[in-house]
Amino acid sequence: MRARTWTATAVAVVLVGGSGCATEPEAATTTGTSGDGAAIYLDRSYSAQERAVDLVSRMTLAEKAAQMVSSQSAALPRLGIEAYGWWNEAAHGVAREGTLHNANPPILVNTTSYPVDLSLGATWNPELVHREATLISDEAREVVRDNRLDLNFYSPTVNLARDPRWGRNDEAFSEDPLLTAALAAQFVNGMEGKDRTGRMLPESRGYLKTSTTLKHYAANNSEFDRLRGSADMDDRTLREYYTAQFREIVGRSSPASIMTSYNRVNGVPTSASGYLMEELARQTFGFDGFFTSDCDSIREIQHGHRWQPPGHPAPLDHIERHAWANAAGEDLNCQQGYHDEWSYANTIPAAIARGIDTPYGRYTEEHVDASLVRLLTTRIRLGEFDPPEDVPWVTAARSRVAPGSWTNSDANGAVTQTAERLRTAREVGAESIVLLKNRPAPAAKAGSGAGGGAGGADRAALLPLRVPASGAYRVAVIGHYANPPSMYLGGYSSIQASAGQANEVNGYQGLRAAIQRINPGAVVDHLAGVTPGSLAEVDPAAVAAAAGYDAVIVYAGTDDRHSREDVDRATLALPGAQASLISQVAARNPNTVVYLETAGQVDVGGFEAAVPAILWSSYNGQRKGEALADVLLGARNPSGHLPFTWYRDASQLPPIDDYRIRDGAGHPGRTYMYFDGEVSYPFGHGLGYSGFGYSRLRVDRRAVEANGTVRVGVDVTNTGRVAGAEVVQLYVATPEAPAALERPDRRLAGFEKISLRPGQTRRVEFVVRVADLAFFDERAGRYVVDSGAYAFQVGSSSADADPRLRAGVTVRGALRPALSVVTATAPTLVSPGTVLAPRLTIALTDDTRYGHRAEGAGTPLPPGATVRYRSNRPQVVSVGRSGAIRAVATGVATITATVDYRGVRRSTEFAVGVR
């Protein structure tokens, strides 16, 4: 679906297309734009971008190129620039810091490990994601060098979980763009020191806390061919699905950076795609940060893809690949991973000397200057070049952990794993658990030995387990993953040495401690159940023993042997003999609970009917055992909901490298929006220990114009006996749309997680902009709204079909697009007397663009659009009455371009250095 349009779209862009003023000789760079050696880049009365321009003006070309690599960018002592590691990781806790030159970042020891993204997705709770990310960024400031370096994190992953076999599904939030964006935007906000609206916190004093990187842009969802494959699709699919979440996160949180992926999109490597980086992200979505390559996706342009651009005489060589990538908008070269000896640092000077032609102009130093300004602006915004005592994130971190005292070894004593952080890991873990099924236990077979427990005479649902306060009570926790030699925490996890391991609670430990707190005399045993390690065979002794317990919890799972970065799953079957173990145990003990901690959905068909209760989460963090116990014993009412469609088996899916989403012509379609087959559990499904009733669905109008809004309200009542949380989900469909339009069966249009006491009713209201329901029309090259009938459906999952909770609205008319994004580019460094002619682009809310186009000839601005330029330092760069922009004297100035169109005004800024 189309991402929502947000109003905060003014963009500061300085990308240069390749033409412009001649490069000054390197000897002239020593005094920079001040002309007398004064360090504008250290003067906080200038903006961060202006300071970056001055800093760039003081560098030689070789020095500039050495700043554009991630592991590490070079130190420049004469300018007070320290070596900087751009490649750091914090997907679900601070995990790696780039402290080594020309090497992958070392893994950190004893930092807090939270549940992975897919578990976060199951919470459907943006506020909780923001809290967790805030704690992660606190810890990041505590452990990085000097509390002020290496603060860019290659997180979060926002690729969509469109195929459960993808090896990195545990890094995804959801299969849905809207849900992914709502959650990931709060991860960005919490990490960067912003509130939930995306504004800098007052205590930040304008400084970023960390900088985040959305990855992997775009359509990078299959591991087996990620270095050489092409994700092929029409532009509608690319915009409505694979880039929609990037667009919305940019609007909600303005992330510092985006990472391009290894793959090609429609035959073009993403790391050389000006269409993806410049035209879509910058000119259309309003992204104003920097782009980084995946590690080492620029190398793969040559080695994996052997890419020969149309009309080029041969595949790109090691010099050309870097020139094409940088000219297309790739600012930072992550030069590790599948690396060779070539990087921006040792190819950019040669590329400029060769005068390489690219689709974005002849490659010159102007491309380098534009990229470096973006990179250094981020470092300045993080406070690196200001006194540490003036940067609140530095002083706060040093007040919590003495400066210089943290060491990346077990000697740190896990000091940053604070009680609050461990409590939050437990809270997130519990809220992420999805109760898939909860029925009364079947009557115990004669002679089975199973006690009454929760399957007693009242035939209540098996969960929560009812542990008596005293007397005999026996529970078996069966499964390798319940009590493994070491806990698997997911990809990009920190190392837990002895001090960190002391803070871990696995499934068996958490359940045993919680049950024995209720009943000190209870017996809680662990049985491996299957061959330790290999999982290959069921242990008959464990199955036989299961009959003698009041309740059995079978804990099954996956780990990095079954899927990970570089490895897709070939099957959705539980690894080894775990499914057989579940079936055999359930046959011996009717009070069997199954907990699945997996990379994503698994095939439950072989045992689902035999067990009364099933729960799922993805890899659930350092305190996963406490979280599980909280849910199983009723200390927390489960409120997780599936962030993906739980397919029955892999045979329902198209090949993993088929990137089409829509169904038709023999294609089954993907996700809840387009898949019409039978599923085990629908998108959005999740049970609890309370029931929730929906009533009084109302829409505020029965007909609406395409530019209008619809307000949808519903009453939600907790019909159970305990307090609980419900995820109220709003879906919209166009049931009368012609089949030829290939519209989805339904789309998530909004959601809200609410908490209710027993018997409490709350009115939940959603405001839906009809423009947000538009589809991309490839022939017209813009978004359009279908006229006709729309059906709004409210419920607790995508499969709810109660006709009383459906309301129809008729949409009429066409979209009236408004001004959305303004971008302008100009040379970064010029000489006095230079007249600048900025390249201006405007985008409207329907994705039409006017003005300069990165891919070629521009188009005139629409009739009625007016442009005004203003300089904040006319003594440096003046703007004449006619709008002519002229460099006057040495210094740095910011030019503001303001566009008015149909009553809407948008502005953008770019900084120019005169030397």
Coordinates of C-alpha atoms in Angstrom, one line a residue, residues 2 701 704-710 768-772 783 785-786 811-818 845-846 902:
R2 CA 1.1 3.6 -0.3
R701 CA -19.8 9.6 6.6
V704 CA -16.2 11.1 0.8
E705 CA -14.0 12.8 -1.8
A706 CA -10.6 11.4 -2.7
N707 CA -9.0 14.3 -0.8
G708 CA -11.1 13.8 2.3
T709 CA -10.9 11.8 5.5
V710 CA -13.0 9.1 7.1
V768 CA -8.1 7.6 7.7
R769 CA -6.9 9.9 4.9
V770 CA -8.4 8.6 1.6
A771 CA -5.2 9.7 -0.1
D772 CA -3.3 7.1 2.0
Y783 CA -0.7 7.5 -7.2
V785 CA -7.4 6.8 -5.7
D786 CA -10.0 4.3 -6.9
V811 CA -15.2 7.4 -2.6
R812 CA -15.7 9.9 -5.4
G813 CA -13.4 12.2 -7.4
A814 CA -9.7 12.4 -8.0
L815 CA -6.7 13.2 -5.9
R816 CA -5.7 16.9 -5.8
P817 CA -2.0 16.5 -5.3
A818 CA -0.2 19.0 -3.0
T845 CA 1.9 13.9 -2.8
D846 CA 0.9 11.7 -5.7
R902 CA -1.5 25.7 -4.6

